[in-house]
Structure formats: C-alpha cells, structure tokens
CSV table of C-alpha atoms in Angstrom, one decimal:
chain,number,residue,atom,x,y,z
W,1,UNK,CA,7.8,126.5,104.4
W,2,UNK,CA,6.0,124.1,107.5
W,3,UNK,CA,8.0,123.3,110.5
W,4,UNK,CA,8.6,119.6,110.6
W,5,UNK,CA,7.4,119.1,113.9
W,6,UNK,CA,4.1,120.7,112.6
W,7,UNK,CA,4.3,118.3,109.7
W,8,UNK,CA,4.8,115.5,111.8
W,9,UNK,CA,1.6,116.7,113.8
W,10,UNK,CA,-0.4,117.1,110.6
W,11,UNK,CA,0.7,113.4,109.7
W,12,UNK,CA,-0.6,111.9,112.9
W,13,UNK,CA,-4.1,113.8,112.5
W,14,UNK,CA,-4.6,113.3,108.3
W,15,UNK,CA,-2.7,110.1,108.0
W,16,UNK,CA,-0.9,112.0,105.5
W,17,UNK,CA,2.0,114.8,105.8
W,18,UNK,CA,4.0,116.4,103.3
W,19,UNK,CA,7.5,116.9,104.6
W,20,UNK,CA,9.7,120.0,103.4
W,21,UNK,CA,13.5,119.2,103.7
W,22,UNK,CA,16.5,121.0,102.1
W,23,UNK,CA,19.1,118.4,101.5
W,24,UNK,CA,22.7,116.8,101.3
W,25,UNK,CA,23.1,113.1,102.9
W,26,UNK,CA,24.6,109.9,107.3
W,27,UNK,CA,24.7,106.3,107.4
W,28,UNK,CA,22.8,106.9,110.4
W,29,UNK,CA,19.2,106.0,111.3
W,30,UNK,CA,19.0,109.7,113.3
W,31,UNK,CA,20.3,113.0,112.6
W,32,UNK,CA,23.4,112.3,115.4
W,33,UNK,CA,26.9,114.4,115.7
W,34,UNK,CA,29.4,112.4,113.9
W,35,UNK,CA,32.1,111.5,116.6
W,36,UNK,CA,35.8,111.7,116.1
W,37,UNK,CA,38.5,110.1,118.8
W,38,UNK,CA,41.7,112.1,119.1
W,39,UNK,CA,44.6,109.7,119.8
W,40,UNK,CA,48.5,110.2,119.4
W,41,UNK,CA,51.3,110.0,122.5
W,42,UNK,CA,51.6,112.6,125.2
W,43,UNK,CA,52.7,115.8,124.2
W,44,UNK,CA,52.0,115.8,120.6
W,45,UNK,CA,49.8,118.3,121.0
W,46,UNK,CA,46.3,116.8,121.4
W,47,UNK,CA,44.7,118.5,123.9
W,48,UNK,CA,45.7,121.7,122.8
W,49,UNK,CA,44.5,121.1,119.6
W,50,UNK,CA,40.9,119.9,121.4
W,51,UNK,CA,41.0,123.2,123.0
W,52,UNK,CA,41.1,124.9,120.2
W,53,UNK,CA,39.0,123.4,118.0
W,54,UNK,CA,36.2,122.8,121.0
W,55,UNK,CA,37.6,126.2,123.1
W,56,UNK,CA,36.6,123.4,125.6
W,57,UNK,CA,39.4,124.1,128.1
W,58,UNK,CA,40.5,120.9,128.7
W,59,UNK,CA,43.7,120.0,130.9
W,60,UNK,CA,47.2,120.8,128.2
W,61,UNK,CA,50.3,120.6,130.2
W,62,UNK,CA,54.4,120.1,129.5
W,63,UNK,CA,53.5,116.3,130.9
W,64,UNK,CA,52.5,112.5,130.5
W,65,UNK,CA,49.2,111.5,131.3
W,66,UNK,CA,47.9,115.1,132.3
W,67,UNK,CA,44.5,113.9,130.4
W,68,UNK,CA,43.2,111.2,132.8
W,69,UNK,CA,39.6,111.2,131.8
W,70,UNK,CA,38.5,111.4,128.5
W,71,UNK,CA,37.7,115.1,127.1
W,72,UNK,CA,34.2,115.5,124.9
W,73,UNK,CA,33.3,118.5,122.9
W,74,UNK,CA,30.7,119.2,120.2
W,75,UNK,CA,31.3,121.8,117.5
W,76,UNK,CA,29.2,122.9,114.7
W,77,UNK,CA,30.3,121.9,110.7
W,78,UNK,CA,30.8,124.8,109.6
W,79,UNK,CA,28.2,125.1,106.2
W,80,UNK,CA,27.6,128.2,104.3
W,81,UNK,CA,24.6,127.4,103.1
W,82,UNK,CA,22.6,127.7,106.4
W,83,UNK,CA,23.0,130.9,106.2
W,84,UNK,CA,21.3,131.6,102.8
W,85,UNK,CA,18.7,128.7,103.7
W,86,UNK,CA,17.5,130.2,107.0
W,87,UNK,CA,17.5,133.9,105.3
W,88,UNK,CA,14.9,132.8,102.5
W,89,UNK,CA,13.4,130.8,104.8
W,90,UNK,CA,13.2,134.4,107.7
W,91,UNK,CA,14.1,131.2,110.0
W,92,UNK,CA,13.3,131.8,114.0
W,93,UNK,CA,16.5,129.1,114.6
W,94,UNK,CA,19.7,127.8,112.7
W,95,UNK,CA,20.9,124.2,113.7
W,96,UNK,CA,24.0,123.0,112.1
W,97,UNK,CA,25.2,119.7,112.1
W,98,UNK,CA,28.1,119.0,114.7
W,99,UNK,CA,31.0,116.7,115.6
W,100,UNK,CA,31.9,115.2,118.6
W,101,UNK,CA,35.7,115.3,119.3
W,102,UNK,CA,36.8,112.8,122.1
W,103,UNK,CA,40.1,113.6,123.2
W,104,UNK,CA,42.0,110.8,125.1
W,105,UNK,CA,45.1,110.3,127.6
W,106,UNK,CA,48.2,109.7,125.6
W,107,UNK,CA,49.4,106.3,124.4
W,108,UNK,CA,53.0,105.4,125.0
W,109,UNK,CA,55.4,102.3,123.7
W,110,UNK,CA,54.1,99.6,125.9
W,111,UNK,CA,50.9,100.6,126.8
W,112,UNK,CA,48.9,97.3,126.4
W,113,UNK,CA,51.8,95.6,128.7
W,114,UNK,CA,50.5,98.1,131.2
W,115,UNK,CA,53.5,100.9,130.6
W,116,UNK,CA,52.7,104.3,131.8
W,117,UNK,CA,48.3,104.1,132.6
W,118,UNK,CA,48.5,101.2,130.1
W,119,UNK,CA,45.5,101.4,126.9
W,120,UNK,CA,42.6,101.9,129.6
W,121,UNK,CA,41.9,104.9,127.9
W,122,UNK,CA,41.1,103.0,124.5
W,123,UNK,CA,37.2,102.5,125.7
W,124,UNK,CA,36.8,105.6,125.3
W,125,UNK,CA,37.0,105.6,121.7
W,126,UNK,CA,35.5,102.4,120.1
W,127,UNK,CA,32.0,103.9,119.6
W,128,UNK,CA,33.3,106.8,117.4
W,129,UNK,CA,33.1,106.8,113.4
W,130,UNK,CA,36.5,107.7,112.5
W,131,UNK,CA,40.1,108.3,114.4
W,132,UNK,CA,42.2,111.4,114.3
W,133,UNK,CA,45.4,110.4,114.9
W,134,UNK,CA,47.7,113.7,115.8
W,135,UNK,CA,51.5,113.1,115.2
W,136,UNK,CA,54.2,115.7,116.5
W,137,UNK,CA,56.3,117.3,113.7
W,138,UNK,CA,57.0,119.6,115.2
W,139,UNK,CA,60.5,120.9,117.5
W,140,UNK,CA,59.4,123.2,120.5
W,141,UNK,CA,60.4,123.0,124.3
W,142,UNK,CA,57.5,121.0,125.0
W,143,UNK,CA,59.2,117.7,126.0
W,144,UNK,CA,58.5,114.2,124.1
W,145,UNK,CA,58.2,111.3,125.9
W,146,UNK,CA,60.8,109.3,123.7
W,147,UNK,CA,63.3,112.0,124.3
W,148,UNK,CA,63.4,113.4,120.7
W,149,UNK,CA,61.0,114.3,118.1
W,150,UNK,CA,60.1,111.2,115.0
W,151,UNK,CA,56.8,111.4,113.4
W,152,UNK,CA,57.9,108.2,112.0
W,153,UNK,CA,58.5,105.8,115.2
W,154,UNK,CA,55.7,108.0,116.6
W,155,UNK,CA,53.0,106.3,114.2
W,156,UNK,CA,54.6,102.9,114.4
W,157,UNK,CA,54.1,103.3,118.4
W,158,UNK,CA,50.7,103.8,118.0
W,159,UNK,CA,49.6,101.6,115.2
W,160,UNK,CA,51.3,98.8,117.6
W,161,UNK,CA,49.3,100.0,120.7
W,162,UNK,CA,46.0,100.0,118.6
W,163,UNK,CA,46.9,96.5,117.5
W,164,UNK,CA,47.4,95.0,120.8
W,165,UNK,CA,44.4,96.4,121.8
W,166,UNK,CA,42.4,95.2,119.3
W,167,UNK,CA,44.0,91.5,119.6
W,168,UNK,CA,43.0,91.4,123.4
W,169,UNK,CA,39.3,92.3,122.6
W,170,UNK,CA,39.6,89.2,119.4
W,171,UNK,CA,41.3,86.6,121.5
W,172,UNK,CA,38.8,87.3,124.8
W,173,UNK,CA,35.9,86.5,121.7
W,174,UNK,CA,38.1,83.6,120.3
W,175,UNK,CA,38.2,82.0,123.8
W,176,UNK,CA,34.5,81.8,124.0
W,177,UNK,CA,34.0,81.0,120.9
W,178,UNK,CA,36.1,78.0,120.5
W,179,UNK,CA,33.8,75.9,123.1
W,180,UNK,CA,30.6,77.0,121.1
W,181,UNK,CA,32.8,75.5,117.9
W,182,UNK,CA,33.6,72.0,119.2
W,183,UNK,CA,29.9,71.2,119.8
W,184,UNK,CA,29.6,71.8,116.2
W,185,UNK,CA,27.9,75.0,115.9
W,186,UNK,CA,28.0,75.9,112.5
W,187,UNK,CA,27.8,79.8,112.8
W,188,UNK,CA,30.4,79.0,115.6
W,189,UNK,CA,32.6,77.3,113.3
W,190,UNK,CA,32.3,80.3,111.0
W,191,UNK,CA,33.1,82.9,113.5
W,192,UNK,CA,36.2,81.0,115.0
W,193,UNK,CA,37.6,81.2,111.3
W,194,UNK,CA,37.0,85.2,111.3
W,195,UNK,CA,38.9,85.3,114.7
W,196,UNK,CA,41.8,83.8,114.0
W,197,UNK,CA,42.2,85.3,110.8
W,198,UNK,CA,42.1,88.4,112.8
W,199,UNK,CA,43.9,87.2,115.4
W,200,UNK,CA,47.3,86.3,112.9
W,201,UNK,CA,46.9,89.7,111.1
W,202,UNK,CA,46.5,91.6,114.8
W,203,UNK,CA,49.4,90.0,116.0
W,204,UNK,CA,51.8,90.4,113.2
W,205,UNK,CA,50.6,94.6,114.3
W,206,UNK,CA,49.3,95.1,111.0
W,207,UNK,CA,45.4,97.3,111.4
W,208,UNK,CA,41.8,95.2,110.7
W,209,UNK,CA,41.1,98.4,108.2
W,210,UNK,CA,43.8,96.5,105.7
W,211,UNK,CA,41.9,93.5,105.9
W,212,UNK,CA,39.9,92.2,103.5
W,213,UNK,CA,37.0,90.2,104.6
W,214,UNK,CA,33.7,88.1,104.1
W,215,UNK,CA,30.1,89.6,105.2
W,216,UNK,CA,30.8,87.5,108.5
W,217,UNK,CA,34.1,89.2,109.5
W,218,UNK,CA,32.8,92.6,108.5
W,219,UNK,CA,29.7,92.3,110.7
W,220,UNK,CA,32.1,90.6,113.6
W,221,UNK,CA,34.5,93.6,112.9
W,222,UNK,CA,31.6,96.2,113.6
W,223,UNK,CA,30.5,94.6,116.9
W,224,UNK,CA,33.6,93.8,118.0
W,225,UNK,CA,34.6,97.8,117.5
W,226,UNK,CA,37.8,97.7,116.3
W,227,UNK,CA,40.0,100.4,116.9
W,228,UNK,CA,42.3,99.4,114.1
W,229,UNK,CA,39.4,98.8,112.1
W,230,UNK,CA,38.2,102.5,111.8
W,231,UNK,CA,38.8,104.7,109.3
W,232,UNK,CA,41.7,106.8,110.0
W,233,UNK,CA,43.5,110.5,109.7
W,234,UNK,CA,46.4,111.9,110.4
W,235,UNK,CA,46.6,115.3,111.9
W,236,UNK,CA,50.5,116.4,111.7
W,237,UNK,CA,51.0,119.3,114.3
W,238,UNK,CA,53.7,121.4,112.8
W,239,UNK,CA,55.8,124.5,113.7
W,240,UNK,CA,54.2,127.5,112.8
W,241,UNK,CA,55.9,128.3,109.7
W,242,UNK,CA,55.8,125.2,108.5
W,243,UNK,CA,52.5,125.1,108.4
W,244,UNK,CA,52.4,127.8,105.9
W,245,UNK,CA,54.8,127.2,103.6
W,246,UNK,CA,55.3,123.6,103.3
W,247,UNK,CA,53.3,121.9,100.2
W,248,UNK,CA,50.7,119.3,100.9
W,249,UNK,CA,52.6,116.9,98.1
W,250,UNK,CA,56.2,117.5,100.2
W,251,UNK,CA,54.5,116.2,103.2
W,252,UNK,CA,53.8,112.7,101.4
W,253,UNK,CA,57.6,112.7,100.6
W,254,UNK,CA,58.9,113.4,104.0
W,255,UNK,CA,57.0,111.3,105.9
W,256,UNK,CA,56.3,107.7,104.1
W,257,UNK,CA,54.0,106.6,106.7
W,258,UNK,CA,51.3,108.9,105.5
W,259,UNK,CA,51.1,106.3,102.5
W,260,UNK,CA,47.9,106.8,100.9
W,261,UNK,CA,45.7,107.7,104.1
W,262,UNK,CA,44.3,110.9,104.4
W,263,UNK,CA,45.7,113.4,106.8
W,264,UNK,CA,45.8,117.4,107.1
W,265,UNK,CA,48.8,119.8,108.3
W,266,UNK,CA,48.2,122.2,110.7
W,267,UNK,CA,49.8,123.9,114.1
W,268,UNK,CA,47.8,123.6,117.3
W,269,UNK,CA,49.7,126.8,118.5
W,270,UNK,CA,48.7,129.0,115.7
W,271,UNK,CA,44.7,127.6,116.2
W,272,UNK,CA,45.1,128.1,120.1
W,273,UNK,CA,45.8,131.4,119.6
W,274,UNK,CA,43.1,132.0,116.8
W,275,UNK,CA,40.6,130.5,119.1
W,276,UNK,CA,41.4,133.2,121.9
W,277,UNK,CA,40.4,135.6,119.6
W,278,UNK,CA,36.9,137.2,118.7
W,279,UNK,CA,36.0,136.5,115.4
W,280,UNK,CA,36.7,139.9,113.4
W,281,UNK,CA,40.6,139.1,114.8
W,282,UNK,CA,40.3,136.0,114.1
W,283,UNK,CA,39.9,136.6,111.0
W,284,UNK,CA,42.1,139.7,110.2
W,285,UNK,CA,45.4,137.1,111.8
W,286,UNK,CA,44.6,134.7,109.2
W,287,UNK,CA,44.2,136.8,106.7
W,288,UNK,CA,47.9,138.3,107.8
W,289,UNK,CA,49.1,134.7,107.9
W,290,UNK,CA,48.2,134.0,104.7
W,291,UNK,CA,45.4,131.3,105.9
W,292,UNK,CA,42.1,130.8,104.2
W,293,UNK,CA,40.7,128.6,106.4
W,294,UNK,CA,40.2,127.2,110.1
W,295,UNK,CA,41.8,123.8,110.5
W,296,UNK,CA,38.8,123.1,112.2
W,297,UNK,CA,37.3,123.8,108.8
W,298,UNK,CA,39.7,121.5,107.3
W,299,UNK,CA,39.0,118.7,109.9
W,300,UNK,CA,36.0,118.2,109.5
W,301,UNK,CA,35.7,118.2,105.9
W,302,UNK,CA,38.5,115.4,105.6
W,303,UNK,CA,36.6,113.6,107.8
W,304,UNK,CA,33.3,113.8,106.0
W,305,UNK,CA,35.6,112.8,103.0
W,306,UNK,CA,37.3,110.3,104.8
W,307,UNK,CA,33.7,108.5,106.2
W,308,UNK,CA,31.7,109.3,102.8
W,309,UNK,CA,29.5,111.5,103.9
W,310,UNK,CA,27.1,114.7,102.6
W,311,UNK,CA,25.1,117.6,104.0
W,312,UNK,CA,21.0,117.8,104.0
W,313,UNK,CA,18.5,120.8,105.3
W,314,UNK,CA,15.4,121.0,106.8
W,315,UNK,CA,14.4,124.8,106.2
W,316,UNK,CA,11.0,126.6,107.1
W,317,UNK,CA,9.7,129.8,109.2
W,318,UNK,CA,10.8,128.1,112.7
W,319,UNK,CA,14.3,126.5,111.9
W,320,UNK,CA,16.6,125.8,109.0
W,321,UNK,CA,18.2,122.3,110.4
W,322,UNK,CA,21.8,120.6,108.7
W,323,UNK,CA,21.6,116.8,108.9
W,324,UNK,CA,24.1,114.4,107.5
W,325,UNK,CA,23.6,111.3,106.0
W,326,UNK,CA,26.3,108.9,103.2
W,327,UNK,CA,27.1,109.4,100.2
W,328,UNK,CA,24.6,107.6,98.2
W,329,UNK,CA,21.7,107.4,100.3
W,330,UNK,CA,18.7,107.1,98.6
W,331,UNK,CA,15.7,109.6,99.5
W,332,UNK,CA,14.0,107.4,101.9
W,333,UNK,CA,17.2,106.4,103.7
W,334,UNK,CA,17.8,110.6,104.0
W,335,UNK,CA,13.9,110.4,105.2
W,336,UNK,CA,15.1,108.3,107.8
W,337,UNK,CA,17.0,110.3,108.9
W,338,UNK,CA,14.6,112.7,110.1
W,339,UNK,CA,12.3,110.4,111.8
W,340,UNK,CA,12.7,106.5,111.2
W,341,UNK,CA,8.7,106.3,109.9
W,342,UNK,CA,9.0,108.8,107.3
W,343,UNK,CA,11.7,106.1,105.6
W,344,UNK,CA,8.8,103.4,106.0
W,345,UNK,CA,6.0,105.1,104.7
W,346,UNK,CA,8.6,107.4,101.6
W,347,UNK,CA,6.2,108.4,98.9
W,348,UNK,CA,8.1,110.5,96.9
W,349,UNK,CA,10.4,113.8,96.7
W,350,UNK,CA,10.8,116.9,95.1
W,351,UNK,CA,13.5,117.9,94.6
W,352,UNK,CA,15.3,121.7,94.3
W,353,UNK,CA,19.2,122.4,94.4
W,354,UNK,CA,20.0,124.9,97.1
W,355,UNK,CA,21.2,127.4,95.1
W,356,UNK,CA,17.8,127.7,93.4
W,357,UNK,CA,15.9,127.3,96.2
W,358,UNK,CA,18.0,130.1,98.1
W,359,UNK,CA,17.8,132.7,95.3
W,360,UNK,CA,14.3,131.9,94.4
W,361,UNK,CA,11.9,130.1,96.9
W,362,UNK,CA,10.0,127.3,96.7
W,363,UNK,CA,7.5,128.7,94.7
W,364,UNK,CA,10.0,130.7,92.2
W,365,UNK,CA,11.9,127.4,91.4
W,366,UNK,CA,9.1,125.4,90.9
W,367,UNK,CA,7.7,128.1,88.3
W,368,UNK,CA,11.1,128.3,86.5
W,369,UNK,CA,11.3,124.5,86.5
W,370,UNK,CA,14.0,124.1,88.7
W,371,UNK,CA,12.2,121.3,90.9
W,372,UNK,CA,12.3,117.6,89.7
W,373,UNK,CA,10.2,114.9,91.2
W,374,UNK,CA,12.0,112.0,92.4
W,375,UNK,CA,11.0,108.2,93.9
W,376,UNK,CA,12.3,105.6,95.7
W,377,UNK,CA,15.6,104.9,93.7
W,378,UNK,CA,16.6,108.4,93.7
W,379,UNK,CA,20.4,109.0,95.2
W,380,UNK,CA,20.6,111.9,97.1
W,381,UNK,CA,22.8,114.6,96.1
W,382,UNK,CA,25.2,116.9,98.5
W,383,UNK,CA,23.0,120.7,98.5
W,384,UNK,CA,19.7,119.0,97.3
W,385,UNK,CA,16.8,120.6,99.0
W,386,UNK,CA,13.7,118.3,99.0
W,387,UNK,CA,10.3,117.8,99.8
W,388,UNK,CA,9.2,114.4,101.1
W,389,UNK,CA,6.0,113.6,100.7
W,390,UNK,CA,5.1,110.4,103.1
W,391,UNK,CA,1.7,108.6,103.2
W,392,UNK,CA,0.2,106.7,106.8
C-alpha cells in the first residue's frame, strides 16, 4: 500500500492520485488531538488523575491553588486495530490518534467574585471540545476545601462558577452590541436578542448546553466559547474499593446530579499507582484487582461517545496513521481530513472493513468481494478502511 505523502507527490506531478486510507471518522478540517479541560475544586483529585493518565508529572499536593499554570499533556487513544493494520501493512511507523488533557487550577465557591485566584484559570479551557469535570467521592486525609466531602454541593459549586463565567464573557458582548442595535443594525438587533436570552438563562446559573437555540445563537455560542456550553463529563474519583464493587446503575441513584449526563467511576490513587508501573505489572495488578481496563481507556472512549466521534486509518509500507473524524461524515469530509484538497477534488472510495482488510490484504478482499465502491453521499463507518481516489 503507497505512503500518502508519496500519493500526494504523485498527485501534484499526474494531476491525479489515488489515495489509500483505512478508516473510522472528526468534525475537524485536520487530523488534530481532540482536547479535553480537566476542571473540579482543589483537591478533588485532578492533578493526580492528569498524572496518571499523561505520567506528565505535574504539581499534586495536600493544597489550594498548587496548579497555577495550566498543565497540557497528549496521550495516544488507545485502538487495537493499529496493531493488525500496521502488521499487514509491515508498517515502518504506527501513529495513533491522541488527546490533549488540559488540567487547570482548582475552582472554589466564589471564584468569579475574585475568591481564592478567582476564574483566571477558565481561559485556559474555552478552546477545548469537551469538559471533564472530576468530582471527589471519595473520604481520604487529603483535605477539602469546604471542610467536608459532598459530591453534590461540589457540582453545584462549579456549575455556578462556569455560569458566572460565561455571563461575564455574554454581557462584555451585550455591551457592545447594544450601540451597534440602536442605529438599527439588523444583524445587531438579532444578536442583542441571542445575548440576553443568554444572559437571563446564565444568570439564573443554569448551563448554555440546556439551551435550546436558533442557527444565530448557536453560531454566537461557538464564537463566544462557552464554557457552559460544551459538552460535559463527569469523572467521580472514588475510594479504591469503591471503585470496584459499586454498580455503574447505583452511582445514578446516589448521586442525582449525574442526571442523564455521561460520567465514568474511577480512583486516581489506584491509576497513579498503575501508571508507576511497567506494563507487564501493570497489567498483572489489574488483573488482581479485578479491572479489565485503564480508566484512561474508559476516558477517552466516553468522550468520543460523548462528542460523536469515530476512528479512521491511513495504512501502507511507511506508516499506519489513526485519524478521527464525526459520526456521520461523509467520505469526502473524512478526505478532508487528511489534506483539505483531497475533500475538494473527492472522486470516489473503496471501501474494505478492517477486519477484511487485516486478515486478507488489499488484494485478498478485493478478490473475495469484500470491497464496495462508494461516492459522494457515502457515510463513513467506524473500522472502514478506504481508498480515496481524488482527481486535479
């Protein structure tokens, strides 16, 4: 199978390339790391849960505000696959796809009235795709900054902090706005309606992501970057035990806040340790623990849930590439995502599952009619491997 690169060079010299891709789907224009902002109050157990998910080393004490600046770290998505893509394929390179974790400085319950390092640390975060939001279920010594541990009054804390963010960012817009809107500019008009819709639902501390809105407010939304108006998880850090015994469904019961969002159960102890260890230990402790998986593992894949998103490959002799694109992207969008001019100039795909593809080749699943032939309407499917064929 060609290198892409090659492809591409064959492309520019013939006007023509044919483009060999092994697929699953990103809403983005270029294959980029999905980003993920960790938020939740001090001590809850967010940095040590960066740690070990990044084995980053960033700052984790028994203290407020020990995370000053914000803490980035890129990790691969775990994908199975890769492996059985880049071994037909007698690859040179594997390139997974990867998340960026942002970890920032704890919130606390008066933050955007400038309490403790007040919400300065919220910048960080409002160019990421989805929000991690890690509540403290769990007892310990480590001390919480409200004196006792509620997972409950935790989350309200924080949904309220978000808010008031959020309402600062619409009423600074609102205030320019409003002199555009009494000269009688129309789109003015429109967009002063979005803002103080926004601005009454922000204030009563209710999130943007509840909202329902016209085309205008979502595209005001999205520039604006709304914290509140991101998709969100929570990440409930529990004692150790708990986190093996306790049902998924009994964690809905306890905790009502959880509601319908999506969230995973985990302990940042038990994954600190894990982390410290090679991967043959690593393995053997959760397989004593009775684990089947990294939380890491789990994390990532609620968030791909969460966002709506699927796996695609680029396989051949010099690498065997994961890229990510949405859930029902059609094959020149997936294109795109590769390099912006193969979208533009989409001919058509073939198309072989990668299961097929990995037991038989190219050339095998073509002969047992395992490879369809696809155009522009086609939806891309998670595991496809394709062949895009692009003209000048």
């Amino acid at each position: 199978m060609k290198d892409l690169a090659i492809e591409y060079a064959l492309r520019c010299r013939n006007r023509r390339a044919v483009l060999r891709c092994t697929c699953t789907v990103l809403e983005r224009k270029h294959a980029m790391a999905l980003h993920i902002g960790i938020v939740g109050l001090p001590n809850v157990g967010k940095s040590t849960l960066f740690n070990a998910l990044t084995k980053a080393g960033a700052a984790a004490a028994n203290f407020p505000f020990c995370t000053i600046d914000p803490n980035v770290g890129c990790v691969a998505v775990p994908d199975e696959r890769l492996a059985a893509l880049a071994e037909r394929s007698a690859s040179v390179k594997v390139i997974p796809a990867s998340v960026e974790f942002v970890d920032i400085a704890g919130l606390v319950a008066g933050a955007h009235k400038g309490e403790g390092l007040g919400n300065q640390f919220l910048s960080h975060i409002r160019q990421v795709d989805a929000i991690a939001h890690v509540v403290r279920a769990f007892l310990g010594e480590t001390i919480h900054v409200a004196g006792n541990v509620d997972p409950s009054r935790d989350v309200d804390i924080i949904d309220l902090e978000l808010a008031m963010a959020d309402l600062t960012t619409v009423r600074k817009r609102k205030d320019k706005t409003e002199g555009k809107a009494r000269t009688g500019d129309a789109t003015a008009r429109e967009e002063l309606e979005v803002l103080q819709q926004l601005e009454a639902h922000l204030a009563s501390g209710k999130p943007v992501r509840h909202l329902s809105l016209a085309t205008v407010g979502v595209e005001m939304v999205s520039e604006l970057a709304l914290l509140t108006a991101k998709p969100l998880l929570y990440v409930l850090n529990v004692d150790e035990r708990e986190a093996l015994d306790v049902p998924m469904e009994a964690w809905r019961e306890r905790y009502t806040f959880l509601g319908e969002t999506p969230f995973i159960v985990l302990s940042a102890k038990i994954e600190a340790e894990l982390s410290e260890l090679s991967d043959d230990e690593a393995t053997a402790m959760r397989a004593d623990l009775g684990m089947t998986e990294r939380g890491l593992d789990r994390l990532i894949r609620a968030a791909y849930a969460l966002l709506g998103l699927i796996t695609f490959f680029t396989s051949g002799p010099t690498e065997t590439r994961a890229w990510t694109v949405r859930c029902g992207a059609s094959a020149p969008e997936a294109a795109g995502v590769i390099h912006t001019d193969f979208a533009k100039t989409f001919i058509r795909v073939e198309v072989i599952n990668w299961k097929d593809f990995a037991e038989l080749g190219e050339q095998g699943a073509k002969s047992q009619g395992k490879m369809r032939l696809e155009g522009k309407e086609y939806e891309m499917r998670d595991g496809d491997t394709v062949y895009f064929r692009v003209g000048a």
